[in-house]
């Protein structure tokens, strides 16, 4: 199982299964948030992120189009360990906070319209100028897991 955490060690987490899908996002929001060229986000059900230590602090960060993204940070060193968008049931775990960042690799590159010129993408990973169709790209097992979340959310509501 994959584990990770912040820089000071206060926040530690464990992924209790493989991620659903891993994004490498080259959008301007992600570039600004990370201060870098792109972000690696491992998408996983929120209940499969087990906190081993610490309590990440939610910070709502403005995005383009008047939307907000909730980023969870270590309260002490303020490293961002994961975030979420509109869907509260899926967390976007920052790949670089894993103890072994090489344990996840992008399944897709998105928002390549703002990809920096000096970043060269491998030709065997799908890449999209903006977003993509989940139904077409995710493996069957991940779509099944996604369906399970949506179903439980509906029955709860
Ligand atoms: Zn910390
Ligand atoms: Zn992005």
Short mmCIF file of C-alpha atoms and ligand atoms in Angstrom, two decimals:
data_model
loop_
_atom_site.label_atom_id
_atom_site.label_comp_id
_atom_site.label_asym_id
_atom_site.label_seq_id
_atom_site.Cartn_x
_atom_site.Cartn_y
_atom_site.Cartn_z
CA UNK A 1 0.00 0.00 0.00
CA UNK A 2 1.19 3.47 -0.83
CA UNK A 3 2.01 5.90 1.95
CA UNK A 4 3.00 9.51 1.96
CA UNK A 5 2.98 12.72 3.92
CA UNK A 6 4.03 16.34 4.27
CA UNK A 7 7.53 17.72 4.68
CA UNK A 8 7.57 18.07 8.49
CA UNK A 9 6.10 14.62 9.18
CA UNK A 10 2.98 15.77 11.02
CA UNK A 11 0.60 14.54 8.30
CA UNK A 12 0.90 10.93 7.19
CA UNK A 13 -1.54 9.06 4.98
CA UNK A 14 -1.96 5.66 3.39
CA UNK A 15 -3.84 4.69 0.23
CA UNK A 16 -5.71 1.49 0.98
CA UNK A 17 -5.88 0.50 -2.70
CA UNK A 18 -4.48 1.51 -6.05
CA UNK A 19 -5.69 4.88 -7.32
CA UNK A 20 -8.58 4.99 -9.77
CA UNK A 21 -6.59 6.93 -12.35
CA UNK A 22 -3.62 9.28 -12.33
CA UNK A 23 -3.67 12.70 -13.98
CA UNK A 24 -0.77 14.83 -15.03
CA UNK A 25 -2.32 18.27 -15.33
CA UNK A 26 -0.63 21.05 -17.24
CA UNK A 27 -3.30 23.70 -16.64
CA UNK A 28 -2.47 27.22 -15.53
CA UNK A 29 -4.18 26.70 -12.15
CA UNK A 30 -2.00 23.70 -11.34
CA UNK A 31 1.11 25.49 -12.54
CA UNK A 32 0.37 28.40 -10.22
CA UNK A 33 -0.55 26.20 -7.24
CA UNK A 34 2.59 24.13 -7.47
CA UNK A 35 4.90 26.85 -8.73
CA UNK A 36 5.99 24.31 -11.29
CA UNK A 37 5.23 22.94 -14.75
CA UNK A 38 2.46 20.48 -13.88
CA UNK A 39 0.92 18.48 -11.06
CA UNK A 40 0.60 14.71 -10.68
CA UNK A 41 -2.73 13.81 -9.08
CA UNK A 42 -3.63 10.24 -8.10
CA UNK A 43 -7.44 10.10 -8.03
CA UNK A 44 -8.86 7.83 -5.34
CA UNK A 45 -12.02 7.44 -3.29
CA UNK A 46 -11.87 9.68 -0.20
CA UNK A 47 -12.57 6.71 2.07
CA UNK A 48 -9.52 4.93 0.70
CA UNK A 49 -7.21 7.65 2.00
CA UNK A 50 -6.49 6.64 5.55
CA UNK A 51 -4.96 9.30 7.77
CA UNK A 52 -2.20 7.81 9.91
CA UNK A 53 -1.22 11.08 11.60
CA UNK A 54 -2.20 14.73 11.59
CA UNK A 55 -5.26 16.55 10.31
CA UNK A 56 -4.84 18.26 6.93
CA UNK A 57 -6.31 21.76 6.92
CA UNK A 58 -8.72 22.62 4.08
CA UNK A 59 -7.91 25.81 2.17
CA UNK A 60 -10.26 27.02 -0.57
CA UNK A 61 -8.17 28.30 -3.45
CA UNK A 62 -9.66 30.34 -6.30
CA UNK A 63 -9.44 28.85 -9.79
CA UNK A 64 -10.18 30.38 -13.15
CA UNK A 65 -13.86 30.76 -13.96
CA UNK A 66 -14.79 31.80 -10.41
CA UNK A 67 -14.54 28.21 -9.14
CA UNK A 68 -12.78 27.06 -6.02
CA UNK A 69 -10.62 24.07 -5.31
CA UNK A 70 -10.28 22.79 -1.76
CA UNK A 71 -6.65 21.99 -1.03
CA UNK A 72 -5.75 20.06 2.11
CA UNK A 73 -2.50 21.17 3.71
CA UNK A 74 -0.42 20.20 6.70
CA UNK A 75 -1.34 22.78 9.37
CA UNK A 76 2.33 23.19 10.31
CA UNK A 77 4.50 23.05 7.16
CA UNK A 78 1.56 23.82 4.81
CA UNK A 79 2.55 21.29 2.19
CA UNK A 80 -0.48 20.33 0.06
CA UNK A 81 -1.07 16.59 0.34
CA UNK A 82 -4.36 16.31 -1.57
CA UNK A 83 -7.23 18.33 -2.93
CA UNK A 84 -10.73 17.96 -4.20
CA UNK A 85 -12.87 19.61 -6.83
CA UNK A 86 -16.65 19.46 -7.05
CA UNK A 87 -16.96 15.81 -6.07
CA UNK A 88 -16.25 15.36 -2.34
CA UNK A 89 -16.01 11.58 -2.66
CA UNK A 90 -12.82 11.66 -4.75
CA UNK A 91 -9.51 13.01 -3.54
CA UNK A 92 -6.68 14.11 -5.79
CA UNK A 93 -3.59 12.94 -3.94
CA UNK A 94 -0.46 14.86 -4.92
CA UNK A 95 1.87 12.27 -6.39
CA UNK A 96 4.98 14.04 -5.19
CA UNK A 97 3.94 13.62 -1.54
CA UNK A 98 4.11 9.82 -1.77
CA UNK A 99 7.12 8.31 -0.04
CA UNK A 100 7.94 6.80 -3.41
CA UNK A 101 6.69 9.22 -6.05
CA UNK A 102 7.67 6.76 -8.77
CA UNK A 103 4.94 4.40 -7.56
CA UNK A 104 2.35 6.33 -9.60
CA UNK A 105 2.70 7.44 -13.21
CA UNK A 106 0.33 9.51 -15.33
CA UNK A 107 -2.44 7.57 -17.09
CA UNK A 108 -3.33 10.73 -18.99
CA UNK A 109 -1.92 14.19 -19.64
CA UNK A 110 -4.56 16.93 -19.55
CA UNK A 111 -4.73 20.62 -20.43
CA UNK A 112 -1.71 20.27 -22.65
CA UNK A 113 -2.78 23.54 -24.32
CA UNK A 114 -0.79 25.26 -21.57
CA UNK A 115 1.96 22.64 -21.32
CA UNK A 116 5.37 24.25 -21.22
CA UNK A 117 7.35 23.79 -24.42
CA UNK A 118 10.30 22.15 -22.72
CA UNK A 119 8.13 19.36 -21.27
CA UNK A 120 8.15 16.42 -23.69
CA UNK A 121 5.39 13.84 -23.28
CA UNK A 122 5.79 10.14 -24.00
CA UNK A 123 3.75 9.12 -27.04
CA UNK A 124 2.25 6.03 -25.31
CA UNK A 125 0.27 8.06 -22.74
CA UNK A 126 -2.97 9.71 -23.96
CA UNK A 127 -2.82 13.51 -23.98
CA UNK A 128 -5.64 16.04 -24.35
CA UNK A 129 -5.58 19.78 -24.96
CA UNK A 130 -8.29 20.14 -22.28
CA UNK A 131 -10.17 17.35 -20.45
CA UNK A 132 -11.15 13.83 -21.56
CA UNK A 133 -14.04 11.37 -21.43
CA UNK A 134 -13.78 9.26 -18.26
CA UNK A 135 -16.00 6.53 -19.72
CA UNK A 136 -13.64 6.09 -22.67
CA UNK A 137 -10.35 6.16 -20.83
CA UNK A 138 -10.68 4.63 -17.37
CA UNK A 139 -10.19 0.88 -17.00
CA UNK A 140 -13.37 -1.13 -16.34
CA UNK A 141 -12.43 -1.78 -12.70
CA UNK A 142 -12.07 1.95 -12.00
CA UNK A 143 -15.37 2.77 -13.72
CA UNK A 144 -17.01 0.14 -11.55
CA UNK A 145 -15.56 1.77 -8.44
CA UNK A 146 -16.74 5.18 -9.66
CA UNK A 147 -20.22 3.74 -10.19
CA UNK A 148 -20.21 2.39 -6.65
CA UNK A 149 -19.50 5.86 -5.20
CA UNK A 150 -22.20 7.49 -7.29
CA UNK A 151 -24.72 4.81 -6.35
CA UNK A 152 -24.04 5.06 -2.62
CA UNK A 153 -24.26 8.85 -2.84
CA UNK A 154 -27.69 8.62 -4.51
CA UNK A 155 -29.10 6.14 -2.01
CA UNK A 156 -27.80 8.29 0.85
CA UNK A 157 -29.43 11.37 -0.62
ZN1 LIG B 1 3.89 19.13 7.78
ZN1 LIG B 2 -4.78 21.46 -13.51
#
